[in-house]
Structure formats: structure tokens, C-alpha cells
PDB file of C-alpha atoms in Angstrom:
ATOM      1  CA  MET G   9     -15.664 -14.244 -18.502  1.00  0.00           C
ATOM      2  CA  ALA G  10     -17.991 -11.904 -20.401  1.00  0.00           C
ATOM      3  CA  ASP G  11     -17.194  -8.223 -20.936  1.00  0.00           C
ATOM      4  CA  PHE G  12     -19.888  -6.026 -19.399  1.00  0.00           C
ATOM      5  CA  VAL G  13     -20.706  -3.176 -17.051  1.00  0.00           C
ATOM      6  CA  ALA G  14     -23.357  -3.736 -14.394  1.00  0.00           C
ATOM      7  CA  LEU G  15     -24.855  -0.535 -13.016  1.00  0.00           C
ATOM      8  CA  LEU G  16     -25.487  -1.482  -9.400  1.00  0.00           C
ATOM      9  CA  GLY G  17     -26.670   1.915  -8.132  1.00  0.00           C
ATOM     10  CA  THR G  18     -27.772   4.705 -10.446  1.00  0.00           C
ATOM     11  CA  LYS G  19     -29.102   7.671  -8.475  1.00  0.00           C
ATOM     12  CA  GLY G  20     -27.244  10.889  -7.911  1.00  0.00           C
ATOM     13  CA  GLY G  21     -26.894  11.917  -4.280  1.00  0.00           C
ATOM     14  CA  PRO G  22     -26.780  10.008  -0.992  1.00  0.00           C
ATOM     15  CA  ALA G  23     -30.445   9.950   0.074  1.00  0.00           C
ATOM     16  CA  ILE G  24     -32.782   7.037  -0.510  1.00  0.00           C
ATOM     17  CA  ARG G  25     -36.559   7.173  -0.204  1.00  0.00           C
ATOM     18  CA  PRO G  26     -39.382   4.679  -0.679  1.00  0.00           C
ATOM     19  CA  GLY G  27     -39.238   3.615  -4.304  1.00  0.00           C
ATOM     20  CA  SER G  28     -35.872   5.186  -5.049  1.00  0.00           C
ATOM     21  CA  THR G  29     -32.824   3.608  -6.616  1.00  0.00           C
ATOM     22  CA  ASN G  30     -29.488   3.251  -4.812  1.00  0.00           C
ATOM     23  CA  PRO G  31     -26.532   5.650  -4.924  1.00  0.00           C
ATOM     24  CA  THR G  32     -23.647   5.164  -7.312  1.00  0.00           C
ATOM     25  CA  SER G  33     -21.763   1.925  -7.771  1.00  0.00           C
ATOM     26  CA  SER G  34     -20.865  -0.247 -10.750  1.00  0.00           C
ATOM     27  CA  LEU G  35     -19.145  -3.505 -11.621  1.00  0.00           C
ATOM     28  CA  LEU G  36     -16.829  -3.598 -14.639  1.00  0.00           C
ATOM     29  CA  SER G  37     -15.923  -6.970 -16.156  1.00  0.00           C
ATOM     30  CA  LEU G  38     -13.309  -6.566 -18.872  1.00  0.00           C
ATOM     31  CA  SER G  39     -10.606  -8.849 -20.259  1.00  0.00           C
ATOM     32  CA  GLY G  40     -11.141 -11.360 -17.447  1.00  0.00           C
ATOM     33  CA  GLN G  41     -10.780  -8.748 -14.678  1.00  0.00           C
ATOM     34  CA  ARG G  42     -13.583  -7.527 -12.432  1.00  0.00           C
ATOM     35  CA  VAL G  43     -13.399  -4.056 -10.888  1.00  0.00           C
ATOM     36  CA  VAL G  44     -15.854  -2.416  -8.491  1.00  0.00           C
ATOM     37  CA  VAL G  45     -16.223   1.248  -9.445  1.00  0.00           C
ATOM     38  CA  ASP G  46     -17.527   3.370  -6.548  1.00  0.00           C
ATOM     39  CA  CYS G  47     -19.134   2.072  -3.376  1.00  0.00           C
ATOM     40  CA  GLY G  48     -22.309   3.993  -2.663  1.00  0.00           C
ATOM     41  CA  LEU G  49     -24.969   2.610  -0.345  1.00  0.00           C
ATOM     42  CA  GLY G  50     -26.207  -0.738  -1.675  1.00  0.00           C
ATOM     43  CA  VAL G  51     -23.040  -1.848  -3.460  1.00  0.00           C
ATOM     44  CA  THR G  52     -22.706  -5.052  -1.448  1.00  0.00           C
ATOM     45  CA  ARG G  53     -26.198  -6.314  -2.263  1.00  0.00           C
ATOM     46  CA  GLY G  54     -25.775  -5.136  -5.864  1.00  0.00           C
ATOM     47  CA  LEU G  55     -22.651  -7.254  -6.323  1.00  0.00           C
ATOM     48  CA  VAL G  56     -24.283 -10.334  -4.826  1.00  0.00           C
ATOM     49  CA  ASP G  57     -27.311  -9.825  -7.067  1.00  0.00           C
ATOM     50  CA  GLN G  58     -24.907  -9.949 -10.045  1.00  0.00           C
ATOM     51  CA  GLY G  59     -23.762 -13.376  -8.873  1.00  0.00           C
ATOM     52  CA  MET G  60     -20.399 -12.213  -7.570  1.00  0.00           C
ATOM     53  CA  GLN G  61     -18.832 -13.970  -4.595  1.00  0.00           C
ATOM     54  CA  LEU G  62     -17.718 -11.195  -2.254  1.00  0.00           C
ATOM     55  CA  ARG G  63     -14.621 -13.185  -1.302  1.00  0.00           C
ATOM     56  CA  ASP G  64     -13.455 -12.790  -4.909  1.00  0.00           C
ATOM     57  CA  ILE G  65     -13.284  -8.974  -4.825  1.00  0.00           C
ATOM     58  CA  ASN G  66      -9.739  -7.840  -5.500  1.00  0.00           C
ATOM     59  CA  GLN G  67      -9.947  -4.405  -7.172  1.00  0.00           C
ATOM     60  CA  ILE G  68     -11.950  -1.308  -6.217  1.00  0.00           C
ATOM     61  CA  VAL G  69     -11.720   2.139  -7.816  1.00  0.00           C
ATOM     62  CA  ILE G  70     -13.263   5.271  -6.270  1.00  0.00           C
ATOM     63  CA  THR G  71     -13.965   8.439  -8.256  1.00  0.00           C
ATOM     64  CA  HIS G  72     -14.170  10.951  -5.392  1.00  0.00           C
ATOM     65  CA  LEU G  73     -14.947  11.498  -1.734  1.00  0.00           C
ATOM     66  CA  HIS G  74     -18.645  12.269  -1.750  1.00  0.00           C
ATOM     67  CA  SER G  75     -20.579   9.851   0.445  1.00  0.00           C
ATOM     68  CA  ASP G  76     -22.754   8.527  -2.377  1.00  0.00           C
ATOM     69  CA  HIS G  77     -19.563   7.133  -3.930  1.00  0.00           C
ATOM     70  CA  TYR G  78     -17.692   5.624  -0.964  1.00  0.00           C
ATOM     71  CA  LEU G  79     -20.003   5.371   2.064  1.00  0.00           C
ATOM     72  CA  GLU G  80     -20.198   1.558   1.796  1.00  0.00           C
ATOM     73  CA  LEU G  81     -16.537   0.897   1.035  1.00  0.00           C
ATOM     74  CA  GLY G  82     -15.799  -0.167   4.595  1.00  0.00           C
ATOM     75  CA  PRO G  83     -18.961  -2.252   5.029  1.00  0.00           C
ATOM     76  CA  LEU G  84     -18.323  -3.934   1.655  1.00  0.00           C
ATOM     77  CA  LEU G  85     -14.803  -4.958   2.657  1.00  0.00           C
ATOM     78  CA  HIS G  86     -15.897  -6.083   6.118  1.00  0.00           C
ATOM     79  CA  THR G  87     -18.792  -8.114   4.696  1.00  0.00           C
ATOM     80  CA  ALA G  88     -16.497  -9.665   2.074  1.00  0.00           C
ATOM     81  CA  TRP G  89     -14.164 -10.653   4.921  1.00  0.00           C
ATOM     82  CA  THR G  90     -16.985 -12.358   6.794  1.00  0.00           C
ATOM     83  CA  ALA G  91     -17.914 -14.081   3.492  1.00  0.00           C
ATOM     84  CA  GLY G  92     -14.472 -15.672   3.175  1.00  0.00           C
ATOM     85  CA  LEU G  93     -12.129 -12.994   1.822  1.00  0.00           C
ATOM     86  CA  LYS G  94      -8.527 -14.021   2.472  1.00  0.00           C
ATOM     87  CA  THR G  95      -6.631 -12.503  -0.462  1.00  0.00           C
ATOM     88  CA  PRO G  96      -5.520  -8.875  -0.923  1.00  0.00           C
ATOM     89  CA  VAL G  97      -7.819  -6.150  -2.206  1.00  0.00           C
ATOM     90  CA  GLU G  98      -6.342  -3.138  -4.005  1.00  0.00           C
ATOM     91  CA  VAL G  99      -8.244   0.139  -3.588  1.00  0.00           C
ATOM     92  CA  TRP G 100      -7.490   2.994  -5.994  1.00  0.00           C
ATOM     93  CA  GLY G 101      -8.700   6.567  -5.717  1.00  0.00           C
ATOM     94  CA  PRO G 102      -8.096  10.067  -4.380  1.00  0.00           C
ATOM     95  CA  GLU G 103      -6.113  10.822  -1.271  1.00  0.00           C
ATOM     96  CA  GLY G 104      -8.158  10.367   1.896  1.00  0.00           C
ATOM     97  CA  LEU G 105      -9.425   6.828   1.427  1.00  0.00           C
ATOM     98  CA  ALA G 106      -6.774   5.336   3.705  1.00  0.00           C
ATOM     99  CA  ASP G 107      -7.853   7.724   6.478  1.00  0.00           C
ATOM    100  CA  TYR G 108     -11.474   6.699   5.954  1.00  0.00           C
ATOM    101  CA  TRP G 109     -10.441   3.029   6.239  1.00  0.00           C
ATOM    102  CA  ARG G 110      -8.422   3.635   9.398  1.00  0.00           C
ATOM    103  CA  HIS G 111     -11.408   5.255  11.084  1.00  0.00           C
ATOM    104  CA  PHE G 112     -13.760   2.534   9.858  1.00  0.00           C
ATOM    105  CA  LEU G 113     -11.506  -0.104  11.386  1.00  0.00           C
ATOM    106  CA  ALA G 114     -11.473   1.849  14.656  1.00  0.00           C
ATOM    107  CA  SER G 115     -15.272   2.018  14.675  1.00  0.00           C
ATOM    108  CA  MET G 116     -15.499  -1.757  14.174  1.00  0.00           C
ATOM    109  CA  ARG G 117     -12.538  -2.757  16.348  1.00  0.00           C
ATOM    110  CA  PHE G 118     -14.628  -4.627  18.916  1.00  0.00           C
ATOM    111  CA  ASP G 119     -16.284  -6.797  16.259  1.00  0.00           C
ATOM    112  CA  ILE G 120     -13.104  -7.349  14.256  1.00  0.00           C
ATOM    113  CA  ASP G 121     -11.065  -8.376  17.298  1.00  0.00           C
ATOM    114  CA  ILE G 122     -13.750 -10.823  18.410  1.00  0.00           C
ATOM    115  CA  ARG G 123     -13.872 -12.439  14.969  1.00  0.00           C
ATOM    116  CA  LEU G 124     -10.103 -12.677  14.783  1.00  0.00           C
ATOM    117  CA  ALA G 125      -9.965 -14.445  18.124  1.00  0.00           C
ATOM    118  CA  ASP G 126     -13.191 -16.427  17.990  1.00  0.00           C
ATOM    119  CA  GLU G 127     -13.389 -17.414  14.306  1.00  0.00           C
ATOM    120  CA  GLY G 128      -9.753 -17.691  13.240  1.00  0.00           C
ATOM    121  CA  ARG G 129     -10.085 -15.253  10.355  1.00  0.00           C
ATOM    122  CA  PRO G 130      -7.106 -13.525   8.679  1.00  0.00           C
ATOM    123  CA  ASP G 131      -6.193  -9.975   9.656  1.00  0.00           C
ATOM    124  CA  LEU G 132      -8.613  -7.725   7.763  1.00  0.00           C
ATOM    125  CA  GLU G 133      -6.442  -4.624   7.988  1.00  0.00           C
ATOM    126  CA  GLY G 134      -3.519  -6.414   6.382  1.00  0.00           C
ATOM    127  CA  LEU G 135      -5.571  -7.509   3.362  1.00  0.00           C
ATOM    128  CA  ILE G 136      -6.471  -4.008   2.114  1.00  0.00           C
ATOM    129  CA  ARG G 137      -3.970  -1.892   0.175  1.00  0.00           C
ATOM    130  CA  PHE G 138      -4.624   1.704  -0.845  1.00  0.00           C
ATOM    131  CA  HIS G 139      -3.179   3.530  -3.863  1.00  0.00           C
ATOM    132  CA  VAL G 140      -3.476   7.266  -4.480  1.00  0.00           C
ATOM    133  CA  VAL G 141      -4.255   7.897  -8.152  1.00  0.00           C
ATOM    134  CA  THR G 142      -2.372  10.587 -10.058  1.00  0.00           C
ATOM    135  CA  PRO G 143      -4.306  12.046 -13.024  1.00  0.00           C
ATOM    136  CA  GLY G 144      -2.651  11.365 -16.356  1.00  0.00           C
ATOM    137  CA  GLU G 145      -0.475   8.511 -15.100  1.00  0.00           C
ATOM    138  CA  ASP G 146      -1.399   5.011 -16.263  1.00  0.00           C
ATOM    139  CA  PHE G 147      -1.686   2.212 -13.737  1.00  0.00           C
ATOM    140  CA  ARG G 148      -2.346  -1.493 -14.115  1.00  0.00           C
ATOM    141  CA  ILE G 149      -5.192  -3.580 -12.734  1.00  0.00           C
ATOM    142  CA  GLY G 150      -4.371  -7.121 -13.835  1.00  0.00           C
ATOM    143  CA  PRO G 151      -4.643  -7.114 -17.645  1.00  0.00           C
ATOM    144  CA  LEU G 152      -6.214  -3.654 -17.696  1.00  0.00           C
ATOM    145  CA  THR G 153      -4.543  -0.307 -18.278  1.00  0.00           C
ATOM    146  CA  VAL G 154      -6.274   2.466 -16.363  1.00  0.00           C
ATOM    147  CA  VAL G 155      -5.821   6.218 -16.526  1.00  0.00           C
ATOM    148  CA  ALA G 156      -7.578   8.961 -14.565  1.00  0.00           C
ATOM    149  CA  LEU G 157      -8.624  12.410 -15.697  1.00  0.00           C
ATOM    150  CA  ALA G 158      -9.266  15.187 -13.170  1.00  0.00           C
ATOM    151  CA  VAL G 159     -12.744  16.480 -13.967  1.00  0.00           C
ATOM    152  CA  GLU G 160     -14.668  19.520 -12.755  1.00  0.00           C
ATOM    153  CA  HIS G 161     -16.735  18.752  -9.640  1.00  0.00           C
ATOM    154  CA  PRO G 162     -16.329  21.604  -7.169  1.00  0.00           C
ATOM    155  CA  PRO G 163     -15.610  21.629  -4.320  1.00  0.00           C
ATOM    156  CA  VAL G 164     -14.386  17.983  -4.301  1.00  0.00           C
ATOM    157  CA  PRO G 165     -11.495  16.685  -6.444  1.00  0.00           C
ATOM    158  CA  ALA G 166     -12.935  14.011  -8.750  1.00  0.00           C
ATOM    159  CA  PHE G 167     -11.709  11.644 -11.451  1.00  0.00           C
ATOM    160  CA  ALA G 168     -13.011  10.127 -14.642  1.00  0.00           C
ATOM    161  CA  TYR G 169     -11.463   6.740 -15.448  1.00  0.00           C
ATOM    162  CA  ARG G 170     -10.649   5.017 -18.718  1.00  0.00           C
ATOM    163  CA  PHE G 171     -10.206   1.236 -18.591  1.00  0.00           C
ATOM    164  CA  GLU G 172      -8.615  -0.552 -21.556  1.00  0.00           C
ATOM    165  CA  GLY G 173      -8.084  -4.266 -22.091  1.00  0.00           C
ATOM    166  CA  GLY G 174      -8.599  -6.909 -24.730  1.00  0.00           C
ATOM    167  CA  GLY G 175      -8.920  -4.285 -27.443  1.00  0.00           C
ATOM    168  CA  LYS G 176     -11.852  -2.569 -25.697  1.00  0.00           C
ATOM    169  CA  ALA G 177     -12.229   0.658 -23.717  1.00  0.00           C
ATOM    170  CA  VAL G 178     -14.801   1.707 -21.102  1.00  0.00           C
ATOM    171  CA  VAL G 179     -14.926   5.226 -19.650  1.00  0.00           C
ATOM    172  CA  PHE G 180     -16.659   6.375 -16.459  1.00  0.00           C
ATOM    173  CA  SER G 181     -17.144  10.139 -16.244  1.00  0.00           C
ATOM    174  CA  GLY G 182     -17.349  10.226 -12.471  1.00  0.00           C
ATOM    175  CA  ASP G 183     -19.210  13.246 -11.135  1.00  0.00           C
ATOM    176  CA  THR G 184     -18.475  16.278 -13.263  1.00  0.00           C
ATOM    177  CA  ALA G 185     -19.826  19.486 -14.665  1.00  0.00           C
ATOM    178  CA  HIS G 186     -19.931  19.685 -18.446  1.00  0.00           C
ATOM    179  CA  PHE G 187     -16.233  19.164 -19.200  1.00  0.00           C
ATOM    180  CA  PRO G 188     -15.239  19.266 -22.894  1.00  0.00           C
ATOM    181  CA  PRO G 189     -11.781  17.659 -22.336  1.00  0.00           C
ATOM    182  CA  LEU G 190     -13.656  14.492 -21.397  1.00  0.00           C
ATOM    183  CA  ALA G 191     -14.472  13.985 -25.092  1.00  0.00           C
ATOM    184  CA  GLU G 192     -10.818  13.520 -26.002  1.00  0.00           C
ATOM    185  CA  PHE G 193     -10.298  11.320 -22.944  1.00  0.00           C
ATOM    186  CA  ALA G 194     -13.204   9.071 -24.004  1.00  0.00           C
ATOM    187  CA  ALA G 195     -12.319   9.068 -27.714  1.00  0.00           C
ATOM    188  CA  ASP G 196     -13.488   5.930 -29.546  1.00  0.00           C
ATOM    189  CA  ALA G 197     -14.432   4.107 -26.336  1.00  0.00           C
ATOM    190  CA  ASP G 198     -16.772   1.153 -26.630  1.00  0.00           C
ATOM    191  CA  LEU G 199     -18.910   2.546 -23.804  1.00  0.00           C
ATOM    192  CA  LEU G 200     -19.115   5.922 -22.064  1.00  0.00           C
ATOM    193  CA  ILE G 201     -20.935   5.897 -18.722  1.00  0.00           C
ATOM    194  CA  HIS G 202     -21.733   9.515 -17.952  1.00  0.00           C
ATOM    195  CA  GLU G 203     -23.519  11.174 -15.071  1.00  0.00           C
ATOM    196  CA  ALA G 204     -26.574  13.242 -16.038  1.00  0.00           C
ATOM    197  CA  MET G 205     -29.378  15.416 -14.741  1.00  0.00           C
ATOM    198  CA  LEU G 206     -32.629  16.773 -16.135  1.00  0.00           C
ATOM    199  CA  GLY G 207     -32.751  20.515 -15.643  1.00  0.00           C
ATOM    200  CA  GLU G 208     -36.547  20.756 -15.762  1.00  0.00           C
ATOM    201  CA  ALA G 209     -36.864  18.221 -12.927  1.00  0.00           C
ATOM    202  CA  LEU G 210     -34.565  19.960 -10.457  1.00  0.00           C
ATOM    203  CA  PRO G 211     -37.077  22.346  -8.807  1.00  0.00           C
ATOM    204  CA  ALA G 212     -39.375  19.456  -7.867  1.00  0.00           C
ATOM    205  CA  LEU G 213     -36.398  17.527  -6.493  1.00  0.00           C
ATOM    206  CA  MET G 214     -35.398  20.521  -4.358  1.00  0.00           C
ATOM    207  CA  ALA G 215     -38.909  20.655  -2.934  1.00  0.00           C
ATOM    208  CA  ARG G 216     -38.829  16.946  -2.067  1.00  0.00           C
ATOM    209  CA  ILE G 217     -35.444  17.169  -0.360  1.00  0.00           C
ATOM    210  CA  GLY G 218     -36.740  19.911   1.876  1.00  0.00           C
ATOM    211  CA  ASN G 219     -33.681  20.612   4.040  1.00  0.00           C
ATOM    212  CA  GLY G 220     -31.369  22.478   1.660  1.00  0.00           C
ATOM    213  CA  ASP G 221     -31.299  26.070   0.467  1.00  0.00           C
ATOM    214  CA  ASP G 222     -30.312  27.601  -2.858  1.00  0.00           C
ATOM    215  CA  ARG G 223     -26.729  26.417  -2.372  1.00  0.00           C
ATOM    216  CA  LEU G 224     -27.824  22.877  -3.262  1.00  0.00           C
ATOM    217  CA  MET G 225     -29.279  24.032  -6.577  1.00  0.00           C
ATOM    218  CA  LYS G 226     -26.142  26.040  -7.255  1.00  0.00           C
ATOM    219  CA  HIS G 227     -24.049  22.953  -6.561  1.00  0.00           C
ATOM    220  CA  TRP G 228     -26.032  20.874  -9.048  1.00  0.00           C
ATOM    221  CA  LEU G 229     -25.685  23.506 -11.747  1.00  0.00           C
ATOM    222  CA  ARG G 230     -21.965  24.099 -11.292  1.00  0.00           C
ATOM    223  CA  ALA G 231     -20.835  20.539 -10.533  1.00  0.00           C
ATOM    224  CA  HIS G 232     -23.032  18.204 -12.624  1.00  0.00           C
ATOM    225  CA  THR G 233     -23.899  17.695 -16.294  1.00  0.00           C
ATOM    226  CA  LEU G 234     -27.195  18.114 -18.096  1.00  0.00           C
ATOM    227  CA  ALA G 235     -28.236  15.086 -20.138  1.00  0.00           C
ATOM    228  CA  SER G 236     -27.907  17.086 -23.350  1.00  0.00           C
ATOM    229  CA  ASP G 237     -24.303  17.975 -22.516  1.00  0.00           C
ATOM    230  CA  ALA G 238     -23.461  14.358 -21.669  1.00  0.00           C
ATOM    231  CA  ALA G 239     -24.816  13.432 -25.104  1.00  0.00           C
ATOM    232  CA  ARG G 240     -22.715  16.169 -26.675  1.00  0.00           C
ATOM    233  CA  ILE G 241     -19.583  14.696 -25.053  1.00  0.00           C
ATOM    234  CA  ALA G 242     -20.465  11.224 -26.366  1.00  0.00           C
ATOM    235  CA  THR G 243     -20.884  12.513 -29.906  1.00  0.00           C
ATOM    236  CA  ALA G 244     -17.652  14.517 -29.826  1.00  0.00           C
ATOM    237  CA  ALA G 245     -15.807  11.474 -28.471  1.00  0.00           C
ATOM    238  CA  GLY G 246     -17.147   9.142 -31.154  1.00  0.00           C
ATOM    239  CA  VAL G 247     -17.979   6.467 -28.585  1.00  0.00           C
ATOM    240  CA  LYS G 248     -19.861   3.340 -29.663  1.00  0.00           C
ATOM    241  CA  ALA G 249     -22.511   3.542 -26.914  1.00  0.00           C
ATOM    242  CA  LEU G 250     -23.662   5.929 -24.186  1.00  0.00           C
ATOM    243  CA  ALA G 251     -25.099   5.054 -20.783  1.00  0.00           C
ATOM    244  CA  LEU G 252     -26.426   7.652 -18.357  1.00  0.00           C
ATOM    245  CA  HIS G 253     -26.158   7.024 -14.631  1.00  0.00           C
ATOM    246  CA  HIS G 254     -25.879   9.029 -11.387  1.00  0.00           C
ATOM    247  CA  LEU G 255     -29.274  10.308 -12.502  1.00  0.00           C
ATOM    248  CA  ILE G 256     -30.628  13.512 -10.984  1.00  0.00           C
ATOM    249  CA  PRO G 257     -33.436  12.735 -10.402  1.00  0.00           C
ATOM    250  CA  SER G 258     -33.733   8.964 -10.660  1.00  0.00           C
ATOM    251  CA  ASP G 259     -36.906   8.418  -8.668  1.00  0.00           C
ATOM    252  CA  ASP G 260     -39.461  11.000  -9.847  1.00  0.00           C
ATOM    253  CA  PRO G 261     -42.331   9.208 -11.651  1.00  0.00           C
ATOM    254  CA  ALA G 262     -43.018  12.360 -13.652  1.00  0.00           C
ATOM    255  CA  TYR G 263     -39.695  11.949 -15.472  1.00  0.00           C
ATOM    256  CA  GLY G 264     -39.146   8.599 -17.149  1.00  0.00           C
ATOM    257  CA  GLU G 265     -37.283   7.255 -20.147  1.00  0.00           C
ATOM    258  CA  ALA G 266     -39.191   9.440 -22.600  1.00  0.00           C
ATOM    259  CA  GLU G 267     -38.024  12.611 -20.877  1.00  0.00           C
ATOM    260  CA  TRP G 268     -34.416  11.417 -20.715  1.00  0.00           C
ATOM    261  CA  LEU G 269     -34.518  10.476 -24.388  1.00  0.00           C
ATOM    262  CA  ALA G 270     -35.896  13.902 -25.226  1.00  0.00           C
ATOM    263  CA  GLY G 271     -32.958  15.388 -23.336  1.00  0.00           C
ATOM    264  CA  ILE G 272     -30.317  13.669 -25.463  1.00  0.00           C
ATOM    265  CA  ARG G 273     -31.748  12.995 -28.926  1.00  0.00           C
ATOM    266  CA  ASP G 274     -30.722  16.317 -30.473  1.00  0.00           C
ATOM    267  CA  GLN G 275     -27.104  15.491 -29.583  1.00  0.00           C
ATOM    268  CA  TRP G 276     -26.841  11.681 -29.639  1.00  0.00           C
ATOM    269  CA  GLN G 277     -28.266   9.197 -32.146  1.00  0.00           C
ATOM    270  CA  GLY G 278     -26.288   6.085 -31.222  1.00  0.00           C
ATOM    271  CA  PRO G 279     -26.960   3.161 -28.861  1.00  0.00           C
ATOM    272  CA  PHE G 280     -28.242   4.426 -25.524  1.00  0.00           C
ATOM    273  CA  HIS G 281     -28.802   2.914 -22.083  1.00  0.00           C
ATOM    274  CA  LEU G 282     -30.711   4.737 -19.345  1.00  0.00           C
ATOM    275  CA  GLY G 283     -29.313   3.631 -16.027  1.00  0.00           C
ATOM    276  CA  ARG G 284     -31.350   1.534 -13.642  1.00  0.00           C
ATOM    277  CA  ASP G 285     -30.155  -0.535 -10.712  1.00  0.00           C
ATOM    278  CA  GLY G 286     -29.011  -3.960 -11.877  1.00  0.00           C
ATOM    279  CA  LEU G 287     -28.769  -3.062 -15.568  1.00  0.00           C
ATOM    280  CA  ARG G 288     -26.049  -5.105 -17.300  1.00  0.00           C
ATOM    281  CA  ILE G 289     -24.580  -3.643 -20.500  1.00  0.00           C
ATOM    282  CA  ASP G 290     -22.497  -5.840 -22.764  1.00  0.00           C
ATOM    283  CA  VAL G 291     -19.250  -4.307 -24.004  1.00  0.00           C
TER     284      VAL G 291
END
């Protein structure tokens, strides 16, 4: 099995519009293990488009409890179940995911009970196991060693993750403000996947959203990372390659690859991947 990261959804924020990309989700394939990282809207279709059989999902990791990172967790698991899932799925992330799952099951109880009785399927609830991640403590996902770092994403607790296996390391920043300790956490990784925004594009994005006030802009500025700062982290970490995702904005035709490159080139000269839905990056 090849080592790669597939960026399934690459926009920052939960809204989708005509022509926009999907919210955040990724598929990591490393050392023979596949891990779904975040479950924003569109993750199910994104996985299928990568050729993955949903019944084969067995590991999911969530960075934090903003809807653009876990809204489709329940629908993904339910759809995998209808597609033949009969083996356990481990879900790792912050506290609160088990409560989300309990309420999702309650919302779908009529459908689930009918399928249990009418189709002879295994008990969906019993297949899913939740694990609360503790920052700084390693945990194992098959052959992979994983460690979480608490990053700065007020007001929601959020994690970056480092995955190591087969002599390679991949780091996901999660959602975070510019956070210098992330450079040490990502040191010498083969790939750093970092969220990013373009400061000059934010006023136009605010105007398009239309139903927020200045608190939304303040949130972006205090809880997310400018592309130039993401590049600075990559350089300080000495990573082999940098990918930007969770792009703010991702769907404004006035800001394309040239503008993103201009935002990072003073700080990063190495291999670079600008996130787009479906992009597969070899590790």
C-alpha cells in the first residue's frame, strides 16, 4: 500500500457555495495503515473517490469540535455500515465525540432499528469505539505511533497530530493560530499539512458571508494562521514538504495559486502543495 495523504476537503469553514470546495477532511495512508483525519461535509464521497471501500474504515482521528471537522462523522459511519461495515472502528479525538455519536444514533434510531430487523445487519452502536486523546501522550494506530499537541484555536480546544511509521512522519496542524511550538513538534517531518489564510482576501470573504459581524474577522485573526506564518513554521521545523489546506478563502477566483505562492515564498523555498479537493500527495 502506497504512502500518501489525500486532501479530501480543503476549505476553511463549514459553508459551501456554488463552485466552492468541501470542508476539511483527509485520508492518510502510511506504513500499510489508513486513517481518516477529520470528517467535514463531503468526507464520505471524498473517500469513495479515492477508491476506498467504506466497509474497510477502521481508524478516524478528529482534530477539534468545529462542525467543518466532524459534521459528517455520524453520516460517514452510518453509510459505511450500510456499505458492509462489520468490524470495529476506532475514533480518536477530543472529549465530546462520544456525546455527538450518542445523539446521532438517537436521531437515526428509527432507520437503524429497521435495518437491524429487516436487513440482518450487525449492531452499529457496538462497532464504534471512542478514545479521548491526551496531548503529549503517544497512542498506537496499528503500526503507527501518534502523538497530539494542543494548539491555539480559541475558543475550542484543538490538536495537531504527528503520525510516524515505516521511518516516515506526517504532521497535521489542525486549526491553529500561528503557534511556534508547532515547529518543534513537526521537526524533520516528511510532510507538514498546515492550515492557512490569505489576509488580503479576508474582507471580500466577510462581505460574501454576509451574516456575521466583526467577531468573525476577530476569530479568523486570533485563531488561524496566515500563509506566511505557516511557511515560517515549515522552515523552522525543517520539514521535507509543505502542504496548505483549510484554506481561507478557498473559493475566491481573485485569489489563486499565484497569490498563495506570493504569501509563502519569502519564508519557504521547498516543495509545496496548495490544497485542492482530491489532491493526493506522495510521502
